[in-house]
Coordinates of C-alpha atoms and ligand atoms in Angstrom, one line a residue:
X776 CA -0.1 -0.2 -0.1
X777 CA 1.3 3.4 -1.1
X778 CA 2.1 6.3 1.5
X779 CA -1.7 7.9 1.4
X780 CA 0.1 11.2 0.5
X781 CA 1.1 9.5 -3.1
X782 CA -1.7 7.2 -4.1
X783 CA -2.5 8.6 -7.4
X784 CA -6.1 10.1 -8.1
X785 CA -8.8 9.4 -10.4
X786 CA -11.7 11.9 -10.3
X787 CA -15.1 10.6 -11.9
X788 CA -17.9 13.5 -13.1
X789 CA -20.9 13.8 -15.3
X790 CA -19.3 15.9 -17.4
X791 CA -15.0 16.1 -18.4
X792 CA -13.9 19.6 -17.2
X793 CA -13.5 20.9 -20.7
X794 CA -15.4 23.4 -23.0
X795 CA -15.7 21.4 -26.6
X796 CA -16.2 23.7 -29.1
X797 CA -15.6 24.4 -32.8
X798 CA -12.4 26.5 -33.9
X799 CA -12.8 29.1 -37.1
X800 CA -12.3 26.1 -39.7
X801 CA -14.4 24.1 -38.1
X802 CA -12.3 21.9 -36.5
X803 CA -12.4 20.5 -32.7
X804 CA -11.1 22.8 -30.3
X805 CA -11.1 22.2 -26.0
X806 CA -10.4 24.4 -24.2
X807 CA -10.6 23.7 -19.4
X808 CA -13.9 24.5 -18.0
X809 CA -13.9 27.5 -15.5
X810 CA -15.4 26.3 -12.9
X811 CA -14.0 26.0 -8.9
X812 CA -13.8 22.0 -9.3
X813 CA -11.1 21.8 -11.7
X814 CA -9.1 25.0 -10.6
X815 CA -8.8 23.7 -7.7
X816 CA -8.3 19.2 -8.5
X817 CA -6.2 20.3 -11.5
X818 CA -2.6 20.8 -9.5
X819 CA -3.7 17.6 -6.9
X820 CA -4.4 15.8 -10.5
X821 CA -1.3 17.2 -11.9
X822 CA 1.1 16.2 -8.8
X823 CA -0.3 12.8 -7.9
X824 CA -0.9 11.9 -11.3
X825 CA -3.6 10.2 -12.5
X826 CA -7.0 11.0 -14.7
X827 CA -10.2 12.8 -14.3
X828 CA -13.2 10.4 -16.5
X829 CA -16.3 11.9 -18.2
X830 CA -18.5 12.8 -20.7
X831 CA -17.2 15.6 -23.0
X832 CA -21.0 16.1 -23.6
X833 CA -20.7 15.1 -27.0
X834 CA -20.2 11.8 -29.9
X835 CA -18.5 13.6 -32.7
X836 CA -15.5 12.1 -33.8
X837 CA -12.1 13.3 -32.8
X838 CA -13.2 13.9 -29.2
X839 CA -10.6 11.3 -27.7
X840 CA -8.4 12.4 -29.8
X841 CA -8.6 15.8 -28.9
X842 CA -8.7 14.6 -25.1
X843 CA -5.7 13.3 -25.4
X844 CA -3.8 16.4 -27.1
X845 CA -5.4 18.0 -24.3
X846 CA -3.9 15.7 -21.8
X847 CA -1.1 17.4 -22.2
X848 CA -1.7 20.6 -21.9
X849 CA -3.8 20.2 -18.3
X850 CA -0.6 17.5 -16.9
X851 CA -3.0 14.6 -16.2
X852 CA -5.4 12.5 -18.1
X853 CA -8.5 13.0 -19.8
X854 CA -10.5 9.9 -20.7
X855 CA -13.6 10.7 -22.3
X856 CA -16.8 8.0 -22.1
X857 CA -18.9 8.0 -24.9
X858 CA -22.5 7.5 -24.3
X859 CA -25.1 6.8 -27.3
X860 CA -28.1 9.0 -27.8
X861 CA -30.1 7.0 -26.4
X862 CA -28.1 6.4 -23.1
X863 CA -28.0 10.4 -23.1
X864 CA -31.9 10.2 -23.2
X865 CA -32.5 7.6 -20.6
X866 CA -29.5 8.4 -18.4
X867 CA -28.5 12.0 -18.5
X868 CA -32.0 13.9 -19.5
X869 CA -34.2 10.6 -18.1
X870 CA -33.0 9.5 -14.8
X871 CA -30.3 12.4 -14.1
X872 CA -32.8 15.6 -15.1
X873 CA -36.1 14.6 -14.8
X874 CA -36.1 12.2 -11.5
X875 CA -33.1 13.1 -9.4
X876 CA -32.5 16.9 -10.1
X877 CA -35.9 17.6 -9.6
X878 CA -36.5 15.1 -6.3
X879 CA -33.3 16.4 -4.5
X880 CA -34.2 19.4 -5.3
X881 CA -37.8 19.2 -3.5
X882 CA -39.8 19.4 -6.6
X883 CA -42.0 16.6 -7.3
X884 CA -44.3 17.4 -10.1
X885 CA -41.5 17.3 -12.7
X886 CA -40.4 13.4 -11.8
X887 CA -41.2 10.8 -14.1
X888 CA -40.4 8.0 -12.9
X889 CA -39.7 5.9 -16.2
X890 CA -38.2 2.1 -15.8
X891 CA -36.2 2.4 -18.7
X892 CA -34.5 5.7 -17.8
X893 CA -33.7 3.4 -14.4
X894 CA -32.0 0.8 -16.6
X895 CA -30.3 3.9 -19.0
X896 CA -28.9 5.1 -15.2
X897 CA -27.7 1.6 -14.5
X898 CA -25.7 1.2 -17.9
X899 CA -24.1 4.2 -17.9
X900 CA -22.9 4.0 -14.2
X901 CA -21.6 0.7 -15.5
X902 CA -19.5 2.6 -18.3
X903 CA -18.5 4.6 -16.2
X904 CA -17.2 2.3 -13.7
X905 CA -15.4 0.7 -16.3
X906 CA -13.5 3.3 -17.1
X907 CA -12.0 3.9 -13.5
X908 CA -11.6 0.0 -13.5
X909 CA -9.5 0.3 -16.4
X910 CA -8.0 3.7 -15.0
X911 CA -7.5 2.7 -11.2
X912 CA -5.3 0.1 -9.1
X913 CA -6.2 -0.5 -6.2
X914 CA -4.3 1.7 -4.8
X915 CA -5.9 4.8 -5.9
X916 CA -8.0 7.0 -4.4
X917 CA -11.8 7.2 -7.3
X918 CA -13.6 10.6 -6.6
X919 CA -16.5 10.2 -7.7
X920 CA -18.6 13.6 -7.7
X921 CA -22.8 14.0 -8.5
X922 CA -25.3 12.8 -8.3
X923 CA -25.5 11.2 -12.0
X924 CA -23.3 8.8 -10.2
X925 CA -24.1 7.2 -7.2
X926 CA -23.8 3.9 -8.5
X927 CA -19.8 3.5 -9.3
X928 CA -18.6 2.4 -5.7
X929 CA -21.3 -0.8 -5.9
X930 CA -20.3 -1.7 -9.8
X931 CA -16.6 -1.6 -9.3
X932 CA -16.7 -3.9 -6.2
X933 CA -19.0 -6.0 -8.4
X934 CA -15.7 -6.5 -10.1
X935 CA -13.6 -7.2 -7.5
X936 CA -12.1 -3.8 -7.2
X937 CA -11.4 -2.3 -4.1
X938 CA -9.7 1.2 -4.3
X939 CA -10.4 4.0 -1.6
X940 CA -14.1 5.4 -3.0
X941 CA -15.0 8.2 -1.9
X942 CA -18.6 10.6 -3.1
X943 CA -19.7 13.7 -3.1
X944 CA -23.1 15.4 -3.4
X945 CA -22.9 18.9 -5.3
X946 CA -26.9 19.1 -4.6
X947 CA -29.0 18.7 -1.9
X948 CA -30.2 15.4 -0.5
X949 CA -33.6 15.7 0.2
X950 CA -36.1 14.6 3.3
X951 CA -36.9 10.6 3.7
X952 CA -40.8 11.6 2.6
X953 CA -39.2 13.0 -0.9
X954 CA -36.7 10.4 -1.3
X955 CA -38.3 7.4 -0.2
X956 CA -40.7 7.6 -3.7
X957 CA -38.1 6.9 -5.9
X958 CA -39.0 3.0 -6.9
X959 CA -35.3 2.2 -7.1
X960 CA -34.4 4.0 -4.0
X961 CA -32.7 0.7 -1.8
X962 CA -30.2 0.2 -4.6
X963 CA -29.2 3.6 -4.7
X964 CA -28.7 4.0 -1.5
X965 CA -27.3 1.1 -0.5
X966 CA -24.8 1.7 -3.4
X967 CA -24.0 5.3 -2.0
X968 CA -22.9 3.3 0.9
X969 CA -20.2 1.3 -0.8
X970 CA -18.2 4.2 -0.8
X971 CA -15.8 4.8 1.6
X972 CA -16.6 8.6 2.5
X973 CA -19.7 10.5 1.4
X974 CA -19.3 14.4 1.1
X975 CA -22.6 16.3 1.8
X976 CA -22.1 20.0 1.6
X977 CA -24.4 20.9 4.8
X978 CA -25.4 19.2 8.3
X979 CA -29.3 19.2 6.6
X980 CA -28.4 17.2 3.4
X981 CA -26.1 14.5 5.7
X982 CA -29.3 14.7 8.3
X983 CA -31.5 13.3 5.4
X984 CA -29.8 10.8 4.1
X985 CA -28.7 9.4 7.6
X986 CA -32.9 9.2 8.4
X987 CA -33.6 7.6 5.0
X988 CA -30.9 4.8 5.8
X989 CA -32.7 4.6 9.0
X990 CA -35.9 4.0 7.3
X991 CA -34.7 1.0 5.0
X992 CA -32.3 -0.2 7.5
X993 CA -33.5 0.3 11.5
X994 CA -30.1 -1.1 12.2
X995 CA -28.0 1.1 11.1
X996 CA -25.7 2.8 13.7
X997 CA -24.4 6.4 13.9
X998 CA -21.5 7.1 15.7
X999 CA -19.3 10.5 16.2
X1000 CA -20.5 14.2 16.4
X1001 CA -19.2 16.9 14.2
X1002 CA -17.7 17.4 10.5
X1003 CA -17.4 13.4 10.0
X1004 CA -19.1 10.7 11.3
X1005 CA -19.7 7.0 10.4
X1006 CA -22.4 4.9 9.8
X1007 CA -22.2 0.7 10.2
X1008 CA -24.6 -1.3 8.5
X1009 CA -24.4 -5.3 8.7
X1010 CA -20.6 -4.8 9.8
X1011 CA -19.7 -2.7 7.8
X1012 CA -18.5 1.0 7.9
X1013 CA -19.1 4.2 5.3
X1014 CA -17.8 7.5 6.9
X1015 CA -20.4 10.6 6.1
X1016 CA -18.7 13.5 5.9
X1017 CA -19.9 17.6 5.9
X1018 CA -18.0 19.6 3.3
X1019 CA -19.7 23.0 2.3
X1020 CA -18.0 23.5 -1.2
X1021 CA -16.1 26.7 -1.9
X1022 CA -14.4 28.6 -4.7
X1023 CA -10.9 30.1 -5.4
X1024 CA -11.0 33.1 -3.3
X1025 CA -7.7 34.9 -4.2
X1026 CA -8.2 34.5 -7.6
X1027 CA -11.5 36.2 -7.9
X1028 CA -10.5 38.9 -5.6
X1029 CA -7.0 39.7 -8.1
X1030 CA -9.3 39.5 -10.8
X1031 CA -12.0 41.8 -9.3
X1032 CA -8.7 44.6 -8.4
X1033 CA -7.2 44.0 -12.2
X1034 CA -7.2 47.7 -13.9
X1035 CA -9.5 46.7 -16.5
X1036 CA -12.0 44.9 -14.5
X1037 CA -12.0 48.2 -12.5
X1038 CA -12.7 50.4 -15.6
X1039 CA -15.5 48.2 -16.7
X1040 CA -17.4 47.9 -13.4
X1041 CA -16.6 52.1 -13.3
X1042 CA -18.4 52.1 -16.5
X1043 CA -21.2 50.3 -15.6
X1044 CA -22.1 52.2 -12.5
X1045 CA -21.8 55.5 -15.1
X1046 CA -24.0 53.8 -17.6
X1047 CA -26.8 52.6 -14.6
X1048 CA -26.2 56.3 -13.5
X1049 CA -25.4 55.0 -10.3
X1050 CA -28.6 54.0 -9.3
X1051 CA -28.9 51.2 -7.0
X1052 CA -28.0 47.6 -8.6
X1053 CA -29.3 44.7 -7.6
X1054 CA -27.9 42.0 -9.0
X1055 CA -28.9 38.4 -10.2
X1056 CA -26.9 35.8 -11.9
X1057 CA -28.1 32.3 -12.2
X1058 CA -28.1 29.0 -14.8
X1059 CA -31.3 29.2 -16.7
X1060 CA -33.0 26.6 -14.0
X1061 CA -36.7 26.3 -12.0
X1062 CA -34.9 25.6 -8.4
X1063 CA -33.2 29.5 -8.8
X1064 CA -36.3 31.1 -8.3
X1065 CA -35.7 33.6 -11.1
X1066 CA -39.6 34.1 -11.5
X1067 CA -40.2 34.9 -7.5
X1068 CA -37.4 37.4 -7.6
X1069 CA -39.1 39.1 -10.6
X1070 CA -42.3 38.9 -8.8
X1071 CA -40.3 40.1 -5.9
X1072 CA -39.3 43.4 -7.4
X1073 CA -43.2 43.9 -8.4
X1074 CA -44.1 43.7 -5.5
X1075 CA -41.3 46.3 -4.1
X1076 CA -41.6 48.8 -6.8
X1077 CA -45.1 48.4 -6.1
X1078 CA -45.2 48.9 -1.9
X1079 CA -42.4 51.5 -2.0
X1080 CA -42.5 54.6 -4.3
X1081 CA -39.3 55.8 -3.3
X1082 CA -37.5 52.8 -5.3
X1083 CA -38.8 54.0 -8.6
X1084 CA -36.2 55.0 -11.0
X1085 CA -33.6 54.5 -8.2
X1086 CA -33.7 50.1 -8.3
X1087 CA -32.7 48.8 -11.2
X1088 CA -32.0 44.6 -12.0
X1089 CA -29.4 43.3 -13.3
X1090 CA -30.1 39.3 -14.2
X1091 CA -27.8 37.3 -16.4
X1092 CA -29.5 33.9 -17.0
X1093 CA -27.0 31.3 -18.7
X1094 CA -28.3 29.5 -21.4
X1095 CA -28.5 25.5 -19.8
X1096 CA -30.6 22.4 -20.8
X1097 CA -32.0 23.9 -23.9
X1098 CA -33.3 20.8 -25.2
X1099 CA -35.6 20.0 -22.6
X1100 CA -38.9 21.8 -23.2
X1101 CA -39.2 22.8 -19.4
X1102 CA -36.2 24.7 -19.4
X1103 CA -37.6 26.9 -22.9
X1104 CA -40.9 27.5 -21.5
X1105 CA -39.2 28.8 -18.2
X1106 CA -37.0 31.4 -20.4
X1107 CA -40.3 32.6 -21.9
X1108 CA -42.2 33.1 -19.2
X1109 CA -39.5 35.0 -17.3
X1110 CA -38.8 37.1 -20.7
X1111 CA -42.5 37.6 -20.4
X1112 CA -42.2 38.8 -16.8
X1113 CA -39.1 41.2 -17.4
X1114 CA -41.0 42.9 -20.3
X1115 CA -44.6 43.4 -18.1
X1116 CA -42.3 44.8 -15.1
X1117 CA -40.4 46.9 -17.5
X1118 CA -43.1 48.0 -19.5
X1119 CA -45.2 49.1 -16.3
X1120 CA -42.9 50.8 -14.7
X1121 CA -40.3 52.3 -17.0
X1122 CA -39.8 56.4 -17.5
X1123 CA -37.3 58.0 -19.7
X1124 CA -33.7 56.8 -18.9
X1125 CA -34.9 54.0 -16.8
X1126 CA -35.9 50.6 -16.9
X1127 CA -36.3 48.5 -13.7
X1128 CA -34.6 45.3 -15.4
X1129 CA -31.8 44.6 -17.4
X1130 CA -32.1 41.3 -18.9
X1131 CA -29.3 39.5 -20.2
X1132 CA -29.1 36.2 -21.4
X1133 CA -25.7 34.2 -22.6
X1134 CA -23.0 33.0 -20.7
X1135 CA -20.8 36.1 -19.4
X1136 CA -16.6 36.3 -19.7
X1137 CA -15.5 36.0 -17.0
X1138 CA -13.8 39.3 -16.3
X1139 CA -17.4 41.0 -17.5
X1140 CA -19.4 38.6 -14.7
X1141 CA -16.4 39.9 -12.3
X1142 CA -17.1 43.4 -13.5
X1143 CA -21.0 43.1 -12.6
X1144 CA -19.7 41.9 -9.0
X1145 CA -17.6 44.6 -8.2
X1146 CA -20.3 47.0 -9.5
X1147 CA -23.2 45.9 -8.1
X1148 CA -24.9 47.1 -4.3
X1149 CA -26.5 44.2 -3.5
X1150 CA -26.5 40.4 -5.0
X1151 CA -30.1 38.9 -5.1
X1152 CA -29.2 34.9 -4.4
X1153 CA -32.7 33.9 -4.2
X1154 CA -32.9 29.8 -5.3
X1155 CA -35.8 27.5 -4.0
X1156 CA -33.4 25.2 -3.3
X1157 CA -30.0 24.8 -3.9
X1158 CA -26.4 22.6 -3.6
X1159 CA -24.1 25.6 -2.3
X1160 CA -24.7 28.5 -4.6
X1161 CA -21.3 29.4 -5.8
X1162 CA -22.7 32.7 -6.9
X1163 CA -23.5 34.1 -2.9
X1164 CA -19.7 33.5 -3.0
X1165 CA -18.5 34.9 -5.6
X1166 CA -20.3 38.2 -5.1
X1167 CA -18.4 38.5 -1.9
X1168 CA -14.8 37.4 -2.9
X1169 CA -15.4 40.4 -6.1
X1170 CA -16.5 43.4 -3.5
X1171 CA -13.4 43.8 -2.8
X1172 CA -14.4 47.4 -1.5
X1173 CA -16.3 45.7 0.8
X1174 CA -19.9 47.8 0.6
X1175 CA -22.3 44.8 -1.7
X1176 CA -25.5 44.0 0.6
X1177 CA -25.9 39.1 -0.2
X1178 CA -29.3 39.0 -0.2
X1179 CA -28.9 35.0 0.4
X1180 CA -31.9 32.1 0.3
X1181 CA -32.3 30.3 3.4
X1182 CA -32.8 27.7 1.1
X1183 CA -28.9 28.0 -0.3
X1184 CA -26.7 25.6 0.8
X1185 CA -24.7 28.4 1.9
X1186 CA -26.4 29.5 4.6
X1187 CA -24.9 27.2 6.7
X1188 CA -22.1 29.2 6.8
X1189 CA -22.9 33.2 6.0
X1190 CA -26.4 33.2 7.6
X1191 CA -24.8 35.6 10.4
X1192 CA -23.9 38.4 8.0
X1193 CA -26.1 38.1 4.8
X1194 CA -29.7 39.3 4.5
X1195 CA -31.5 36.7 5.0
X1196 CA -34.7 36.1 3.1
X1197 CA -37.2 33.1 2.6
X1198 CA -37.9 32.6 -1.4
X1199 CA -41.1 31.9 -1.8
X1200 CA -42.2 35.5 0.2
X1201 CA -42.1 38.0 -1.9
X1202 CA -43.1 40.4 -0.2
X1203 CA -40.0 39.6 2.6
X1204 CA -37.4 39.7 -0.6
X1205 CA -39.2 43.0 -1.2
X1206 CA -38.9 44.1 2.2
X1207 CA -35.0 43.2 2.2
X1208 CA -34.7 45.2 -1.7
X1209 CA -36.1 47.9 0.3
X1210 CA -33.8 47.5 3.5
X1211 CA -31.0 47.1 1.1
X1212 CA -31.2 50.1 -0.8
X1213 CA -31.5 52.0 2.8
X1214 CA -28.9 50.4 4.6
X1215 CA -26.5 52.5 6.0
X1216 CA -22.6 52.1 4.8
X1217 CA -20.8 51.1 8.2
X1218 CA -23.3 48.3 8.7
X1219 CA -22.4 47.1 4.4
X1220 CA -18.9 47.5 5.2
X1221 CA -19.1 45.1 8.2
X1222 CA -21.7 42.6 6.6
X1223 CA -19.3 42.2 3.6
X1224 CA -16.1 42.1 5.6
X1225 CA -17.4 38.9 7.7
X1226 CA -18.4 37.0 5.1
X1227 CA -14.9 37.4 3.1
X1228 CA -13.7 36.7 5.8
X1229 CA -15.4 33.5 6.3
X1230 CA -15.0 32.4 2.4
X1231 CA -10.8 33.5 2.8
X1232 CA -10.8 30.7 5.2
X1233 CA -12.5 28.6 3.7
X1234 CA -12.1 28.1 -0.3
X1235 CA -11.9 25.7 -2.2
X1236 CA -8.0 24.3 -1.8
X1237 CA -9.4 24.0 1.7
X1238 CA -12.6 22.2 1.0
X1239 CA -10.4 19.6 -1.3
X1240 CA -8.0 19.0 0.9
X1241 CA -10.3 18.4 4.0
X1242 CA -12.4 15.7 2.2
X1243 CA -8.9 14.1 0.9
X1244 CA -7.8 13.9 4.7
X1245 CA -11.5 12.9 5.4
X1246 CA -11.0 10.1 2.6
X1247 CA -7.0 8.9 3.5
X1248 CA -7.1 8.6 6.7
X1249 CA -8.2 5.3 8.7
X1250 CA -9.2 6.1 11.8
X1251 CA -12.5 8.6 12.8
X1252 CA -10.0 9.6 15.6
X1253 CA -8.1 12.1 13.7
X1254 CA -10.8 14.2 13.3
X1255 CA -10.9 16.4 16.2
X1256 CA -15.1 17.6 16.7
X1257 CA -14.2 20.6 15.2
X1258 CA -11.5 21.0 13.3
X1259 CA -10.8 23.8 10.3
X1260 CA -13.1 22.6 7.4
X1261 CA -17.0 22.8 7.5
X1262 CA -17.7 25.2 10.4
X1263 CA -17.1 28.2 8.9
X1264 CA -18.6 30.6 11.2
X1265 CA -17.2 28.3 14.4
X1266 CA -20.1 30.2 16.7
X1267 CA -23.0 28.8 14.1
X1268 CA -22.0 24.9 14.6
X1269 CA -26.0 23.8 14.7
X1270 CA -24.4 21.3 17.2
X1271 CA -23.9 23.9 19.6
X1272 CA -27.6 24.8 19.8
X1273 CA -26.9 27.9 18.0
X1274 CA -28.2 27.1 14.5
X1275 CA -30.1 28.9 12.6
X1276 CA -34.0 27.0 12.7
X1277 CA -33.1 25.7 8.9
X1278 CA -29.8 23.7 10.4
X1279 CA -31.0 22.0 13.5
X1280 CA -28.5 19.3 15.3
X1281 CA -28.4 16.5 14.1
X1282 CA -30.1 13.4 16.0
X1283 CA -27.7 11.0 17.4
X1284 CA -29.0 7.3 16.4
Ligands
G6P1876 C1 -25.0 22.0 -11.4 C2 -24.9 20.2 -11.0 C3 -22.9 19.3 -11.7 C4 -23.9 20.2 -13.4 C5 -24.3 21.4 -13.8 C6 -25.0 21.9 -14.8 O1 -24.3 22.8 -10.5 O2 -24.1 19.8 -9.8 O3 -23.1 17.9 -11.7 O4 -22.9 20.1 -14.2 O5 -25.4 21.5 -12.9 O6 -25.4 21.2 -15.6 P1 -25.7 20.0 -16.8 O7 -26.6 19.6 -16.8 O8 -25.3 21.3 -18.2 O9 -24.1 19.3 -16.5

């Protein structure tokens, strides 16, 4: 067995961390994805040696060669998994996006429990497990990401393979009464328990998972408190950890200090006549609560005449899952609402909503973050929500206000200093907008400084370290009850009984 620091490292995620596009002559091109995960994992993969296994998002010829070339540049191997169109339909669009995505976010209506979707999910997970078996030895660590790939540990073990196995769920884990509706609930949970370590974003997600395990297996026992606990069932032990994901704080803050970006931020403020700028940036998704946010703005303008002509909402919507009819319909609804609000309130030189439907270049997004007075991060349910953290990191002047949904995972760390709202309560969000526009500079600064301090301490690199430490360590005793990892705000440790109402203490079995 190699020294743990020397174990090679294999990452699996549904998507490879590259953006595949076309060059000027129609040739396939690849560029590194912009996400925080790849920023944090690429150096670890480069140092330890390893591979990232995932679906390139296309089945076009030439992708394998493209990945091979890109591997040289990236310093680690990219191993594309190819899926047939039928597999993409059943596994990705079907089981992942029509069952797991809505249900895990506590939306039950759009679920479509087709047995064919489950078959496709199993087949696709087997394809990923096969690729992992080919890339990993039993001395390696295999780290699987997200809800698309929950069966991989079980399938690897069925092949007689036993590398160290870690899993991180980026989205929420739902309450038992919702999860237990899935016809294949037992298969999913038992397969998850084959991982050595399962990481969740928040205490609540882990508690929900434990409740589900208890309902399915009343003899399951939990031991320990704090970031890492163990769950024992039929003599087998799985570690359950809480690791709130983060961002590369320093990189965002550095870009926000760049003279070019600062100038763009200044230009934005000027273009909006230095009004009170509200900012929203979301992937187009029904979990993000954009229609409710627009309703809240409408309510604010109706109820508080002093805001008319004074506030502007800049709403960036990043296109996503466009082939799904529900997502297309949602875009049309949002456009209609924007049209109605602007139609009702605009006057010469002022329109309340400035709507952007495209992927903004990185620096432009940062300039918007830096230029805005208040970010409206109001998802109806979200695993973490990194926009909240990016907004704060870019707020180097420390004067921005973060208005945050109670139902974003980020609430666990930031609820003490953000303006907390229930996104379903449009009157409450309207009041938050009114109060934000009137907030004294001193209070703005105190709050934003505290938020930034939390994220600076708990950045994406600390997140990777915390997960890897937990995955490699052989003794639960290696973890102090209150280690540096999960509770960014030590006072907010819900297990100390001071937590927010939406993150009450774990019950000990
Ligand atoms: C969420 C999920 C990711 C997913 C991303 C984009 O953040 O946690 O796993 O990749 O959405 O969705 P897409 O379906 O385009 O991969």
